[in-house]
Short mmCIF file of C-alpha atoms in Angstrom, two decimals:
data_model
loop_
_atom_site.label_atom_id
_atom_site.label_comp_id
_atom_site.label_asym_id
_atom_site.label_seq_id
_atom_site.Cartn_x
_atom_site.Cartn_y
_atom_site.Cartn_z
CA MET A 1 138.22 99.39 127.47
CA ASP A 2 135.39 98.29 125.11
CA ASN A 3 133.45 100.95 123.53
CA ARG A 4 131.97 99.00 120.63
CA ASP A 5 128.37 100.20 121.48
CA ASP A 6 129.61 103.70 121.38
CA ILE A 7 131.57 103.67 118.22
CA GLN A 8 128.60 101.54 116.51
CA ALA A 9 125.85 104.07 117.85
CA PHE A 10 127.77 106.89 116.63
CA LEU A 11 128.60 105.83 113.21
CA THR A 12 124.97 104.42 112.73
CA ALA A 13 123.74 107.92 113.74
CA ARG A 14 125.79 109.90 111.48
CA ARG A 15 125.42 107.53 108.28
CA ALA A 16 121.49 108.05 109.13
CA ARG A 17 121.48 111.54 109.05
CA ILE A 18 123.17 112.08 105.48
CA SER A 19 121.38 112.04 102.40
CA PRO A 20 122.00 110.56 99.05
CA GLU A 21 121.69 113.80 97.53
CA GLN A 22 123.69 115.53 100.38
CA ALA A 23 126.55 113.00 99.54
CA GLY A 24 126.49 113.34 95.87
CA VAL A 25 125.20 109.74 95.34
CA PRO A 26 123.22 108.72 92.67
CA ILE A 27 119.76 107.25 93.08
CA TYR A 28 118.87 104.59 90.49
CA GLY A 29 115.13 104.17 91.55
CA GLY A 30 113.52 101.66 93.87
CA LYS A 31 112.72 101.99 97.85
CA ARG A 32 115.26 102.74 100.03
CA ARG A 33 115.12 100.48 103.08
CA VAL A 34 117.28 102.62 105.47
CA PRO A 35 117.44 106.52 106.11
CA GLY A 36 120.45 108.22 105.03
CA LEU A 37 123.04 106.62 103.17
CA ARG A 38 123.57 102.43 102.72
CA ARG A 39 126.89 101.10 104.33
CA GLU A 40 128.16 100.23 100.83
CA GLU A 41 127.69 103.83 99.55
CA VAL A 42 129.72 105.24 102.55
CA ALA A 43 132.40 102.47 101.95
CA MET A 44 132.87 103.59 98.58
CA MET A 45 133.16 107.11 99.24
CA ALA A 46 135.72 106.34 101.94
CA GLY A 47 137.70 104.01 99.41
CA VAL A 48 137.53 100.96 101.56
CA SER A 49 135.61 97.82 101.15
CA THR A 50 131.84 97.35 102.43
CA ASP A 51 133.08 94.44 104.74
CA TYR A 52 135.86 96.70 106.04
CA TYR A 53 133.39 99.57 107.00
CA THR A 54 130.90 97.20 108.35
CA ARG A 55 133.25 95.85 110.58
CA LEU A 56 134.03 99.44 111.60
CA GLU A 57 130.49 100.49 112.04
CA ARG A 58 130.08 97.23 114.41
CA GLY A 59 132.20 98.98 116.79
CA ASN A 60 135.30 97.38 115.74
CA LEU A 61 138.12 100.26 115.34
CA THR A 62 141.11 98.11 116.46
CA GLY A 63 143.96 98.92 114.38
CA VAL A 64 142.12 101.31 111.72
CA SER A 65 144.87 104.10 110.48
CA ASP A 66 144.32 107.86 110.68
CA SER A 67 143.94 108.23 107.28
CA VAL A 68 140.90 105.70 106.96
CA LEU A 69 139.40 107.57 109.97
CA ASN A 70 139.95 110.78 108.00
CA ALA A 71 138.54 109.25 104.83
CA ILE A 72 135.27 107.91 107.24
CA ALA A 73 134.82 111.43 108.54
CA GLY A 74 134.48 113.18 104.96
CA ALA A 75 132.23 110.40 104.00
CA LEU A 76 129.96 111.05 106.69
CA HIS A 77 130.50 114.74 106.59
CA LEU A 78 131.55 115.02 110.34
CA ASP A 79 132.35 118.43 111.55
CA ASP A 80 135.35 119.20 113.60
CA ALA A 81 134.06 118.22 117.05
CA GLU A 82 132.68 114.83 115.47
CA THR A 83 135.75 113.99 113.76
CA ALA A 84 137.71 114.51 116.98
CA HIS A 85 135.06 112.24 118.60
CA LEU A 86 135.66 109.54 116.11
CA PHE A 87 139.44 109.77 116.71
CA ASP A 88 138.90 109.75 120.73
CA LEU A 89 136.91 106.69 119.99
CA SER A 90 139.29 105.03 118.15
CA ARG A 91 142.16 105.81 120.63
CA THR A 92 140.27 104.03 123.13
CA ALA A 93 139.31 100.93 121.43
CA ASN A 94 143.29 100.60 120.58
CA ALA A 95 144.32 101.28 124.10
CA GLY A 96 144.70 97.75 124.82
CA ILE A 97 147.18 97.49 122.03
CA ARG A 98 149.13 101.02 122.31
CA GLY A 99 149.02 100.59 126.27
CA PRO A 100 146.07 101.50 129.03
CA LYS A 101 145.62 105.36 129.36
CA LYS A 102 146.22 106.50 132.69
CA ARG A 103 143.40 108.01 134.82
CA PRO A 104 143.88 111.50 134.83
CA ALA A 105 144.69 113.17 138.09
CA GLN A 106 141.97 115.48 139.67
CA PRO A 107 143.07 119.22 138.32
CA LYS A 108 143.68 121.53 141.02
CA LEU A 109 142.92 125.29 140.86
CA ARG A 110 145.99 127.61 141.11
CA GLU A 111 145.69 130.50 143.48
CA SER A 112 146.81 132.98 140.34
CA ILE A 113 143.65 131.18 138.67
CA GLN A 114 141.25 132.98 141.29
CA LEU A 115 143.19 136.09 141.23
CA LEU A 116 142.80 136.19 137.45
CA LEU A 117 139.29 135.81 137.85
CA ASP A 118 138.87 138.32 140.82
CA SER A 119 140.52 140.81 138.54
CA ILE A 120 137.66 140.45 135.90
CA SER A 121 134.85 143.16 137.43
CA ALA A 122 132.85 144.10 134.44
CA ALA A 123 131.89 140.38 133.13
CA PRO A 124 130.94 137.15 134.82
CA ALA A 125 133.84 134.75 134.66
CA PHE A 126 134.27 131.12 135.91
CA VAL A 127 136.37 127.89 135.55
CA ARG A 128 134.61 124.72 135.12
CA ASN A 129 136.00 121.00 135.01
CA ALA A 130 135.12 118.60 132.42
CA ARG A 131 131.99 117.14 134.05
CA MET A 132 130.56 120.69 134.27
CA ASP A 133 131.19 121.52 137.63
CA PHE A 134 131.92 124.93 138.85
CA VAL A 135 135.38 125.34 140.11
CA ALA A 136 135.81 128.99 140.67
CA GLY A 137 134.40 132.20 139.56
CA ASN A 138 134.03 135.89 140.18
CA LEU A 139 131.30 137.95 141.96
CA LEU A 140 129.40 138.44 138.75
CA CYS A 141 129.46 134.78 137.88
CA HIS A 142 128.06 134.15 141.55
CA ALA A 143 125.33 136.72 140.61
CA LEU A 144 124.42 135.43 137.21
CA TYR A 145 124.24 131.89 138.33
CA SER A 146 122.68 132.64 141.72
CA PRO A 147 119.40 130.35 140.98
CA LEU A 148 122.20 127.39 140.64
CA PHE A 149 123.91 128.20 143.97
CA ALA A 150 120.69 128.27 145.63
CA ASN A 151 120.96 124.54 145.72
CA THR A 152 122.75 123.46 148.61
CA GLU A 153 124.45 120.30 147.02
CA ARG A 154 128.27 120.85 146.04
CA PRO A 155 129.75 120.94 143.88
CA VAL A 156 127.45 122.91 141.99
CA ASN A 157 126.95 121.34 138.44
CA HIS A 158 125.66 122.82 135.25
CA SER A 159 124.04 119.18 133.98
CA ARG A 160 122.19 118.68 137.31
CA PHE A 161 120.81 122.05 137.34
CA ILE A 162 119.64 121.84 133.84
CA PHE A 163 118.08 118.24 133.79
CA LEU A 164 116.90 118.04 137.64
CA ASP A 165 116.06 121.46 138.66
CA PRO A 166 112.63 122.93 137.16
CA LYS A 167 113.68 126.61 137.71
CA ALA A 168 116.11 125.75 134.80
CA HIS A 169 113.47 126.00 131.99
CA GLU A 170 112.97 129.58 133.72
CA PHE A 171 116.55 130.45 133.77
CA TYR A 172 117.52 129.45 130.35
CA ASP A 173 115.78 131.47 127.68
CA ASP A 174 116.09 128.50 125.07
CA TRP A 175 116.02 125.35 127.67
CA GLU A 176 116.16 123.01 124.65
CA ARG A 177 119.38 124.61 123.13
CA ALA A 178 121.30 124.53 126.51
CA ALA A 179 119.86 120.83 127.48
CA ASN A 180 121.26 119.78 124.10
CA ASP A 181 124.60 121.78 124.41
CA ASN A 182 125.20 120.58 127.49
CA VAL A 183 124.90 116.99 126.69
CA ALA A 184 126.97 117.47 123.52
CA ILE A 185 129.61 118.63 125.75
CA LEU A 186 129.51 116.00 128.31
CA ARG A 187 129.61 113.32 125.19
CA THR A 188 132.66 115.14 123.82
CA GLU A 189 134.48 114.80 126.94
CA ALA A 190 133.28 110.87 127.38
CA GLY A 191 134.81 110.06 124.45
CA ARG A 192 138.05 111.96 125.39
CA ASN A 193 138.38 110.33 128.52
CA PRO A 194 136.42 107.57 129.17
CA TYR A 195 138.32 106.59 132.40
CA ASP A 196 136.76 109.57 134.18
CA ARG A 197 135.00 107.74 137.00
CA GLY A 198 133.38 111.17 138.12
CA LEU A 199 131.90 111.60 134.67
CA SER A 200 130.82 108.20 134.28
CA ASP A 201 128.81 108.14 137.81
CA LEU A 202 127.33 111.77 136.78
CA VAL A 203 125.96 110.35 133.58
CA GLY A 204 124.70 107.58 135.22
CA GLU A 205 122.95 109.40 137.38
CA LEU A 206 121.28 111.85 135.05
CA SER A 207 120.28 108.83 132.72
CA THR A 208 118.30 107.32 135.77
CA ARG A 209 116.64 110.61 137.02
CA SER A 210 115.93 112.28 133.74
CA ASP A 211 113.94 111.44 130.59
CA ASP A 212 115.10 114.30 128.87
CA PHE A 213 118.91 113.63 129.39
CA ARG A 214 118.80 109.94 128.64
CA THR A 215 117.20 110.57 125.17
CA ARG A 216 119.93 113.48 124.25
CA TRP A 217 122.63 111.37 125.30
CA ALA A 218 121.55 108.48 123.06
CA ALA A 219 121.71 110.64 120.18
CA HIS A 220 125.60 110.62 120.47
CA ARG A 221 125.70 114.31 119.78
CA VAL A 222 129.09 116.16 120.09
CA SER A 223 130.31 119.47 119.76
CA LEU A 224 132.76 122.20 120.48
CA HIS A 225 131.52 125.25 122.41
CA HIS A 226 134.45 127.85 122.68
CA SER A 227 132.36 130.98 121.52
CA GLY A 228 128.96 132.06 120.99
CA VAL A 229 126.12 133.88 122.47
CA LYS A 230 123.94 132.49 125.41
CA THR A 231 120.43 134.01 126.72
CA PHE A 232 119.33 134.12 130.20
CA VAL A 233 116.42 135.22 132.20
CA HIS A 234 117.90 136.47 135.85
CA PRO A 235 115.33 136.59 138.32
CA ALA A 236 116.75 139.88 139.30
CA VAL A 237 117.53 141.86 136.44
CA GLY A 238 115.28 139.77 133.53
CA GLY A 239 116.78 138.90 130.07
CA LEU A 240 120.53 138.94 129.24
CA GLU A 241 122.03 138.24 125.95
CA LEU A 242 125.78 137.29 126.76
CA ILE A 243 128.80 136.68 124.32
CA TYR A 244 130.66 133.76 125.71
CA ASN A 245 134.49 132.63 124.96
CA ALA A 246 135.68 129.55 126.47
CA LEU A 247 139.53 129.04 126.62
CA ASP A 248 141.11 125.67 127.93
CA LEU A 249 143.91 126.25 130.53
CA PRO A 250 147.01 124.38 129.16
CA ALA A 251 148.59 124.85 132.57
CA ASP A 252 145.68 123.18 134.15
CA PRO A 253 144.36 120.08 132.07
CA GLY A 254 140.72 119.81 132.47
CA LEU A 255 139.77 123.14 133.38
CA THR A 256 138.16 125.73 131.20
CA LEU A 257 137.67 129.49 131.53
CA THR A 258 134.53 131.10 130.57
CA VAL A 259 134.06 134.74 130.11
CA TYR A 260 130.83 136.37 129.63
CA ASN A 261 130.81 139.78 127.82
CA ALA A 262 127.85 142.14 126.67
CA ALA A 263 127.84 143.91 123.44
CA ARG A 264 128.99 147.80 124.12
CA GLY A 265 126.02 149.90 124.62
CA SER A 266 123.55 147.23 124.52
CA ALA A 267 120.48 146.73 127.41
CA THR A 268 122.47 143.73 128.53
CA GLU A 269 125.68 146.23 129.43
CA GLU A 270 123.52 148.10 131.66
CA LYS A 271 121.71 144.99 133.06
CA LEU A 272 125.28 143.71 134.11
CA ARG A 273 126.07 146.82 136.00
CA LEU A 274 122.53 146.26 137.72
CA LEU A 275 123.41 142.77 138.67
CA ALA A 276 126.84 143.51 139.88
CA SER A 277 125.16 146.02 142.56
CA TRP A 278 122.74 143.22 143.18
CA ALA A 279 125.47 140.68 143.79
CA LEU A 280 126.66 143.08 146.97
CA THR A 281 123.63 142.82 148.79
CA GLN A 282 123.64 138.76 148.29
CA THR A 283 125.65 136.91 151.31
CA ASP A 284 123.33 133.86 151.67
CA VAL A 285 125.29 131.51 148.91
CA ALA A 286 128.87 130.63 149.19
CA PHE A 287 130.69 129.86 146.11
CA PRO A 288 131.92 126.23 145.80
CA THR A 289 135.57 125.61 146.22
CA MET A 290 138.11 123.25 144.57
CA ALA A 291 138.11 121.04 147.64
CA ALA A 292 134.59 120.13 147.20
CA ASP A 293 135.43 119.36 143.73
CA THR A 294 138.29 116.88 144.41
CA ALA A 295 136.32 115.11 147.05
CA SER A 296 134.64 112.98 143.98
#
């Protein structure tokens, strides 16, 4: 698979964001013609020749060793997610040499995972796949994300809601952050698994239908979202500030479990109880099943 354009765009963008001062590179006067670092400066810090680094930045990672990739990551001040993404891009670039990567099988939801979700009664909890589709969830998840489930399209998808549904701007307290994070997750997954046809189809759809998505996708931002705080404005209970933890399921490759909690004694804790009561009155929206997901 030829991913030269992705490699070039990623490395160029990361080089442009690092100033000489940040990198500790001395400036000897004269107007710099490029934002950020020059190629020769990155090459010097990484311990490779300028010609060699230029080859890499033009998208050719064939045969590059892990030690060189780590050196480039250090020179460009890449964080953990960005470093992992660089290695993913290299892995894809070398697939023809090391053998093609098999297309992953569609993950199947085990019944025990749904039982686990149903046992969580005080917090919204759900399982999603790498394409940001909802796969399964509990009652409070259904209630929290009711604006998404109001759409009849299945499977319910975070990304389509954020970029294609005007209600998303009301639901997410900080829509810009939600949009940036969502694209960064998809870009990370695209680097990790470029053979996911469902993911590439989703990216193509959103790039065609949303200028906001297309602009963010072109920035090549990647990140890991395992924990943090998200804020929502729910139509029934108002503002919610929720602490999230996301765990990959080792026995179910491609699936991620996410649980939202409220800080003890907070206003959101009380609102979650109200949300649970409200959910019991809602019978018009069914939770999507794995069968709908695997149809893609």
